[in-house]
Amino acid sequence: MTGQVTGRATVRAHPGRPSRLTRNLSAKIASIPMMLTAVVVFLGGTLWTVLYSFTSSKLLPRLKFVGLDQYERLWAAPRWLVSIENLAIYGVFSLIFSMVIGFMLAALMDQKIRFENTFRTIFLYPFALSFIVTGLVWQWLLNPEHGIQSVVRAMGWTGFDFNPLYDSSIVIYGILIAALWQGTGLVMCLMLAGLRGIDEDIWKASRVDGIPMWKTYLFVVIPMMRPVFVTTLVIIASGIVRVYDLVVAQTSGGPGIASEVPAKYVYDYMFQAQNLGQGFAASTMMLITVAIIIVPWAYLEFSGGRKRV
């Protein structure tokens, strides 16, 4: 017994084995600049924004605290309420349609079709474009004088009416069309990567048991792809909260304020209206929205990882 204890102690005290603190020391040293950047720039900037959202800063930041006045003005502003409503509509439909369409395209691509690489490139190509380019392209396509409406009427359907960007009641759906066109390809690629990770024996077993393909997808494949769905959901949701370029390129917030979104509200108040306090308050509300999305995802991922270990 004494020999076993001595042997274990010798192994633990072996001078050649690095301690936990010095293990991968070079990698830890190399990560210091990025860690400092994250702490100083991102965390420091976030705290600075939150702090000055409680001040009456105008053209320049100044520490004259006014309590919750900026937030009261923010939630009393019709423009902010319209932007929140637009973000909710845009977000819900963008999440649903991008996930559904992306998964359906991925399922079709997973059938080992001919020219798969060509189709995958075509579907992913819009994501390589900037949001400004996408917005300008769809601004032209949805223009009633030169776009889809004009082409369809020239074909004989003179009563065809399709001009969402010029109708304040449905303008947000015109922006949604452009967003889906650009982002669905990325969702398809993420879903396709998840489908390719499914063991082939599962498909063989389902065919042997006579299980319909749709049931295999619904009750077997999709639950196994939970991490892929969660990651995709976070990517889409974070993009929804900060949507700005598409709106500016297509409508500039119009007609009137019908297509305003929070990111544009922040930009306009900080750099055009020269009201930093109001812009900081709106930025803080956007930060809270992002935290509501990121924190549950991080909890699910890291807590799940500990359980698996």
CSV table of C-alpha atoms in Angstrom, one decimal:
chain,number,residue,atom,x,y,z
A,1,MET,CA,0.0,0.0,0.0
A,2,THR,CA,2.8,2.4,0.9
A,3,GLY,CA,4.5,1.7,-2.4
A,4,GLN,CA,1.4,2.6,-4.3
A,5,VAL,CA,0.9,5.9,-2.5
A,6,THR,CA,4.6,6.8,-3.0
A,7,GLY,CA,4.3,5.9,-6.7
A,8,ARG,CA,1.2,8.2,-7.2
A,9,ALA,CA,2.9,11.0,-5.3
A,10,THR,CA,5.9,10.6,-7.6
A,11,VAL,CA,3.8,10.8,-10.7
A,12,ARG,CA,2.1,14.0,-9.4
A,13,ALA,CA,5.3,15.6,-8.5
A,14,HIS,CA,7.1,14.6,-11.7
A,15,PRO,CA,9.2,17.7,-12.7
A,16,GLY,CA,8.7,17.0,-16.5
A,17,ARG,CA,5.0,17.4,-16.5
A,18,PRO,CA,3.8,21.1,-16.8
A,19,SER,CA,1.4,22.5,-14.2
A,20,ARG,CA,-2.1,23.5,-15.2
A,21,LEU,CA,-1.1,27.2,-15.1
A,22,THR,CA,1.9,26.8,-17.4
A,23,ARG,CA,0.3,24.3,-19.8
A,24,ASN,CA,0.0,25.8,-23.4
A,25,LEU,CA,1.8,28.8,-22.1
A,26,SER,CA,2.7,30.1,-25.5
A,27,ALA,CA,-0.9,30.0,-26.7
A,28,LYS,CA,-2.0,31.8,-23.6
A,29,ILE,CA,0.6,34.5,-24.1
A,30,ALA,CA,-0.4,34.9,-27.7
A,31,SER,CA,-4.1,35.4,-26.7
A,32,ILE,CA,-3.3,38.3,-24.3
A,33,PRO,CA,-3.6,41.1,-26.9
A,34,MET,CA,-7.0,39.8,-28.0
A,35,MET,CA,-8.2,39.4,-24.4
A,36,LEU,CA,-7.1,43.0,-23.6
A,37,THR,CA,-8.8,44.2,-26.7
A,38,ALA,CA,-12.0,42.4,-25.7
A,39,VAL,CA,-11.9,43.8,-22.2
A,40,VAL,CA,-10.8,47.4,-23.0
A,41,VAL,CA,-12.6,48.0,-26.3
A,42,PHE,CA,-15.8,45.9,-26.1
A,43,LEU,CA,-16.5,45.7,-22.4
A,44,GLY,CA,-15.2,49.2,-21.8
A,45,GLY,CA,-17.2,50.7,-24.7
A,46,THR,CA,-20.3,48.9,-23.5
A,47,LEU,CA,-20.0,50.2,-19.9
A,48,TRP,CA,-19.2,53.7,-21.3
A,49,THR,CA,-22.3,53.7,-23.5
A,50,VAL,CA,-24.6,52.5,-20.6
A,51,LEU,CA,-23.1,55.2,-18.3
A,52,TYR,CA,-23.7,58.1,-20.7
A,53,SER,CA,-27.2,56.9,-21.5
A,54,PHE,CA,-28.1,58.4,-18.1
A,55,THR,CA,-26.8,61.8,-19.0
A,56,SER,CA,-28.0,64.8,-21.0
A,57,SER,CA,-25.1,64.5,-23.6
A,58,LYS,CA,-25.8,66.4,-26.8
A,59,LEU,CA,-23.0,67.1,-29.3
A,60,LEU,CA,-20.3,65.9,-26.9
A,61,PRO,CA,-20.4,63.5,-24.0
A,62,ARG,CA,-20.7,65.1,-20.6
A,63,LEU,CA,-21.4,63.6,-17.1
A,64,LYS,CA,-24.5,65.5,-16.3
A,65,PHE,CA,-26.8,62.8,-15.0
A,66,VAL,CA,-30.6,63.0,-15.6
A,67,GLY,CA,-31.6,59.6,-14.4
A,68,LEU,CA,-34.0,57.7,-16.6
A,69,ASP,CA,-35.1,60.8,-18.6
A,70,GLN,CA,-33.5,59.6,-21.8
A,71,TYR,CA,-35.3,56.2,-21.6
A,72,GLU,CA,-38.6,57.9,-20.8
A,73,ARG,CA,-38.2,60.1,-23.9
A,74,LEU,CA,-37.1,57.1,-25.9
A,75,TRP,CA,-40.2,55.0,-25.2
A,76,ALA,CA,-42.5,58.0,-25.6
A,77,ALA,CA,-41.1,58.7,-29.2
A,78,PRO,CA,-43.4,57.5,-32.0
A,79,ARG,CA,-40.4,56.9,-34.2
A,80,TRP,CA,-38.8,54.5,-31.7
A,81,LEU,CA,-42.1,52.6,-31.2
A,82,VAL,CA,-42.4,52.2,-35.0
A,83,SER,CA,-38.9,50.9,-35.2
A,84,ILE,CA,-39.5,48.4,-32.5
A,85,GLU,CA,-42.7,47.2,-34.2
A,86,ASN,CA,-40.9,46.9,-37.5
A,87,LEU,CA,-38.0,45.0,-35.9
A,88,ALA,CA,-40.5,42.5,-34.3
A,89,ILE,CA,-42.3,41.9,-37.6
A,90,TYR,CA,-39.0,41.6,-39.5
A,91,GLY,CA,-37.5,39.4,-36.9
A,92,VAL,CA,-40.3,36.9,-36.5
A,93,PHE,CA,-40.8,36.4,-40.3
A,94,SER,CA,-37.1,36.4,-41.0
A,95,LEU,CA,-36.4,33.7,-38.4
A,96,ILE,CA,-39.3,31.5,-39.6
A,97,PHE,CA,-38.8,31.8,-43.3
A,98,SER,CA,-35.0,31.7,-43.3
A,99,MET,CA,-34.9,28.6,-41.1
A,100,VAL,CA,-37.7,26.8,-43.0
A,101,ILE,CA,-36.5,27.7,-46.5
A,102,GLY,CA,-32.8,27.1,-45.6
A,103,PHE,CA,-33.6,23.6,-44.1
A,104,MET,CA,-35.8,22.6,-47.1
A,105,LEU,CA,-33.0,23.6,-49.6
A,106,ALA,CA,-30.5,21.7,-47.5
A,107,ALA,CA,-32.6,18.6,-47.5
A,108,LEU,CA,-33.0,18.8,-51.3
A,109,MET,CA,-29.2,19.3,-51.7
A,110,ASP,CA,-28.6,16.3,-49.4
A,111,GLN,CA,-30.2,14.0,-51.9
A,112,LYS,CA,-26.9,13.8,-53.9
A,113,ILE,CA,-28.4,15.7,-56.8
A,114,ARG,CA,-26.4,16.4,-60.0
A,115,PHE,CA,-24.5,19.7,-60.2
A,116,GLU,CA,-24.8,20.1,-56.4
A,117,ASN,CA,-21.7,22.3,-56.2
A,118,THR,CA,-23.1,24.6,-58.8
A,119,PHE,CA,-26.5,25.0,-57.0
A,120,ARG,CA,-24.8,25.5,-53.7
A,121,THR,CA,-22.7,28.3,-55.1
A,122,ILE,CA,-25.7,29.9,-56.7
A,123,PHE,CA,-27.7,29.8,-53.4
A,124,LEU,CA,-24.7,31.1,-51.4
A,125,TYR,CA,-23.6,33.8,-53.8
A,126,PRO,CA,-26.0,36.5,-52.5
A,127,PHE,CA,-24.5,36.3,-49.1
A,128,ALA,CA,-21.1,37.4,-50.6
A,129,LEU,CA,-22.7,40.7,-51.6
A,130,SER,CA,-22.8,43.6,-49.2
A,131,PHE,CA,-26.1,44.7,-47.7
A,132,ILE,CA,-25.9,48.0,-49.5
A,133,VAL,CA,-25.6,46.2,-52.9
A,134,THR,CA,-28.4,43.9,-52.0
A,135,GLY,CA,-30.6,46.8,-51.0
A,136,LEU,CA,-29.9,48.7,-54.2
A,137,VAL,CA,-30.6,45.7,-56.3
A,138,TRP,CA,-33.9,45.0,-54.7
A,139,GLN,CA,-34.8,48.7,-54.7
A,140,TRP,CA,-34.6,48.5,-58.4
A,141,LEU,CA,-36.5,45.1,-58.6
A,142,LEU,CA,-39.3,46.5,-56.5
A,143,ASN,CA,-39.5,49.8,-58.3
A,144,PRO,CA,-43.0,49.9,-59.9
A,145,GLU,CA,-41.8,51.7,-63.0
A,146,HIS,CA,-38.8,49.5,-63.8
A,147,GLY,CA,-38.9,46.4,-61.7
A,148,ILE,CA,-41.1,43.3,-61.3
A,149,GLN,CA,-44.4,45.2,-61.6
A,150,SER,CA,-43.4,46.8,-64.8
A,151,VAL,CA,-42.2,43.5,-66.4
A,152,VAL,CA,-45.4,41.6,-65.4
A,153,ARG,CA,-47.7,44.4,-66.7
A,154,ALA,CA,-45.7,44.4,-70.0
A,155,MET,CA,-46.6,40.7,-70.3
A,156,GLY,CA,-50.3,41.5,-70.3
A,157,TRP,CA,-51.3,41.5,-66.6
A,158,THR,CA,-52.1,45.2,-66.5
A,159,GLY,CA,-53.8,45.0,-63.2
A,160,PHE,CA,-50.8,43.5,-61.4
A,161,ASP,CA,-49.7,45.6,-58.4
A,162,PHE,CA,-46.5,44.9,-56.5
A,163,ASN,CA,-44.8,47.9,-55.0
A,164,PRO,CA,-44.2,47.2,-51.3
A,165,LEU,CA,-41.4,49.8,-50.9
A,166,TYR,CA,-43.9,52.6,-51.7
A,167,ASP,CA,-46.7,51.3,-49.4
A,168,SER,CA,-46.2,52.3,-45.8
A,169,SER,CA,-48.3,49.4,-44.5
A,170,ILE,CA,-46.2,46.7,-46.1
A,171,VAL,CA,-42.8,48.3,-46.7
A,172,ILE,CA,-41.1,46.2,-44.0
A,173,TYR,CA,-42.1,43.1,-46.0
A,174,GLY,CA,-40.2,44.5,-49.1
A,175,ILE,CA,-37.1,44.8,-46.9
A,176,LEU,CA,-37.7,41.2,-45.6
A,177,ILE,CA,-37.7,39.9,-49.2
A,178,ALA,CA,-34.2,41.3,-49.8
A,179,ALA,CA,-33.0,39.9,-46.5
A,180,LEU,CA,-34.3,36.4,-47.2
A,181,TRP,CA,-32.7,36.5,-50.7
A,182,GLN,CA,-29.3,37.3,-49.2
A,183,GLY,CA,-29.3,35.2,-46.0
A,184,THR,CA,-31.1,32.0,-46.8
A,185,GLY,CA,-28.1,30.6,-48.6
A,186,LEU,CA,-26.0,30.8,-45.5
A,187,VAL,CA,-28.7,29.0,-43.5
A,188,MET,CA,-28.8,26.3,-46.2
A,189,CYS,CA,-25.0,25.7,-45.9
A,190,LEU,CA,-25.2,25.5,-42.1
A,191,MET,CA,-28.1,23.0,-42.3
A,192,LEU,CA,-26.4,21.0,-45.0
A,193,ALA,CA,-23.3,20.6,-42.9
A,194,GLY,CA,-25.5,19.4,-40.1
A,195,LEU,CA,-27.3,16.9,-42.4
A,196,ARG,CA,-24.0,15.6,-43.7
A,197,GLY,CA,-23.0,14.8,-40.1
A,198,ILE,CA,-25.9,12.4,-39.6
A,199,ASP,CA,-24.8,8.8,-39.6
A,200,GLU,CA,-25.8,7.0,-42.7
A,201,ASP,CA,-26.9,4.0,-40.6
A,202,ILE,CA,-29.8,6.1,-39.3
A,203,TRP,CA,-31.2,6.6,-42.8
A,204,LYS,CA,-30.7,2.9,-43.6
A,205,ALA,CA,-32.5,1.8,-40.4
A,206,SER,CA,-35.4,4.2,-41.1
A,207,ARG,CA,-35.8,2.7,-44.6
A,208,VAL,CA,-35.7,-0.9,-43.3
A,209,ASP,CA,-38.4,-0.1,-40.7
A,210,GLY,CA,-40.5,1.6,-43.4
A,211,ILE,CA,-40.6,5.0,-41.7
A,212,PRO,CA,-41.6,7.8,-44.1
A,213,MET,CA,-38.8,10.3,-44.8
A,214,TRP,CA,-40.7,13.2,-43.4
A,215,LYS,CA,-41.1,11.4,-40.1
A,216,THR,CA,-37.4,10.6,-40.1
A,217,TYR,CA,-36.6,14.3,-40.6
A,218,LEU,CA,-39.1,15.5,-38.0
A,219,PHE,CA,-38.6,13.0,-35.2
A,220,VAL,CA,-35.0,11.8,-35.7
A,221,VAL,CA,-32.8,14.1,-37.8
A,222,ILE,CA,-34.0,17.5,-36.5
A,223,PRO,CA,-33.6,16.7,-32.8
A,224,MET,CA,-30.1,15.4,-33.6
A,225,MET,CA,-29.3,18.7,-35.3
A,226,ARG,CA,-30.2,20.8,-32.2
A,227,PRO,CA,-26.7,22.5,-31.9
A,228,VAL,CA,-26.9,23.5,-35.6
A,229,PHE,CA,-30.3,25.0,-35.2
A,230,VAL,CA,-29.3,26.9,-32.0
A,231,THR,CA,-26.2,28.3,-33.7
A,232,THR,CA,-28.1,29.3,-36.8
A,233,LEU,CA,-30.8,30.9,-34.7
A,234,VAL,CA,-28.2,33.0,-32.8
A,235,ILE,CA,-26.5,34.1,-36.1
A,236,ILE,CA,-29.9,35.1,-37.7
A,237,ALA,CA,-31.2,36.8,-34.5
A,238,SER,CA,-28.0,38.9,-34.0
A,239,GLY,CA,-28.2,40.0,-37.6
A,240,ILE,CA,-31.9,41.0,-37.2
A,241,VAL,CA,-31.2,43.2,-34.2
A,242,ARG,CA,-28.5,45.2,-36.0
A,243,VAL,CA,-30.3,45.5,-39.4
A,244,TYR,CA,-29.4,48.9,-40.9
A,245,ASP,CA,-27.8,48.7,-44.3
A,246,LEU,CA,-30.8,47.2,-46.1
A,247,VAL,CA,-33.2,49.8,-44.8
A,248,VAL,CA,-30.9,52.7,-45.7
A,249,ALA,CA,-30.2,51.3,-49.2
A,250,GLN,CA,-33.9,50.5,-50.0
A,251,THR,CA,-36.0,53.2,-48.3
A,252,SER,CA,-33.9,55.4,-45.9
A,253,GLY,CA,-36.6,54.7,-43.4
A,254,GLY,CA,-39.5,55.8,-45.6
A,255,PRO,CA,-42.2,56.3,-46.6
A,256,GLY,CA,-42.1,58.8,-43.7
A,257,ILE,CA,-40.9,56.7,-40.8
A,258,ALA,CA,-42.7,53.6,-41.9
A,259,SER,CA,-39.6,51.4,-42.2
A,260,GLU,CA,-37.5,52.8,-39.3
A,261,VAL,CA,-35.4,50.3,-37.3
A,262,PRO,CA,-33.6,50.7,-34.0
A,263,ALA,CA,-30.1,50.8,-35.6
A,264,LYS,CA,-31.1,53.6,-37.9
A,265,TYR,CA,-32.7,55.4,-34.9
A,266,VAL,CA,-29.4,55.2,-33.0
A,267,TYR,CA,-27.3,56.5,-36.0
A,268,ASP,CA,-29.7,59.4,-36.7
A,269,TYR,CA,-29.8,60.6,-33.1
A,270,MET,CA,-26.1,60.3,-32.5
A,271,PHE,CA,-24.7,61.7,-35.7
A,272,GLN,CA,-27.4,63.8,-37.3
A,273,ALA,CA,-29.6,65.1,-34.4
A,274,GLN,CA,-26.5,65.4,-32.2
A,275,ASN,CA,-28.3,63.9,-29.3
A,276,LEU,CA,-25.8,61.5,-27.9
A,277,GLY,CA,-27.7,60.8,-24.7
A,278,GLN,CA,-30.8,59.6,-26.7
A,279,GLY,CA,-28.6,57.6,-29.0
A,280,PHE,CA,-26.8,55.9,-26.1
A,281,ALA,CA,-30.2,55.0,-24.5
A,282,ALA,CA,-31.4,53.4,-27.7
A,283,SER,CA,-28.0,51.6,-28.0
A,284,THR,CA,-28.4,50.2,-24.5
A,285,MET,CA,-31.8,48.8,-25.4
A,286,MET,CA,-30.3,47.1,-28.4
A,287,LEU,CA,-27.6,45.7,-26.2
A,288,ILE,CA,-30.2,44.3,-23.8
A,289,THR,CA,-31.9,42.6,-26.8
A,290,VAL,CA,-28.6,41.0,-27.9
A,291,ALA,CA,-27.9,39.9,-24.4
A,292,ILE,CA,-31.4,38.2,-24.2
A,293,ILE,CA,-30.4,36.3,-27.3
A,294,ILE,CA,-26.8,35.4,-26.5
A,295,VAL,CA,-27.0,34.5,-22.8
A,296,PRO,CA,-29.5,31.6,-23.2
A,297,TRP,CA,-27.5,30.3,-26.1
A,298,ALA,CA,-24.2,30.4,-24.1
A,299,TYR,CA,-26.0,28.7,-21.2
A,300,LEU,CA,-27.3,25.9,-23.4
A,301,GLU,CA,-24.0,25.4,-25.1
A,302,PHE,CA,-21.7,25.5,-22.2
A,303,SER,CA,-24.0,23.7,-19.7
A,304,GLY,CA,-24.6,21.1,-22.3
A,305,GLY,CA,-20.9,20.7,-22.8
A,306,ARG,CA,-20.3,20.1,-19.1
A,307,LYS,CA,-23.1,17.5,-18.9
A,308,ARG,CA,-21.6,15.6,-21.9
A,309,VAL,CA,-18.2,15.6,-20.2
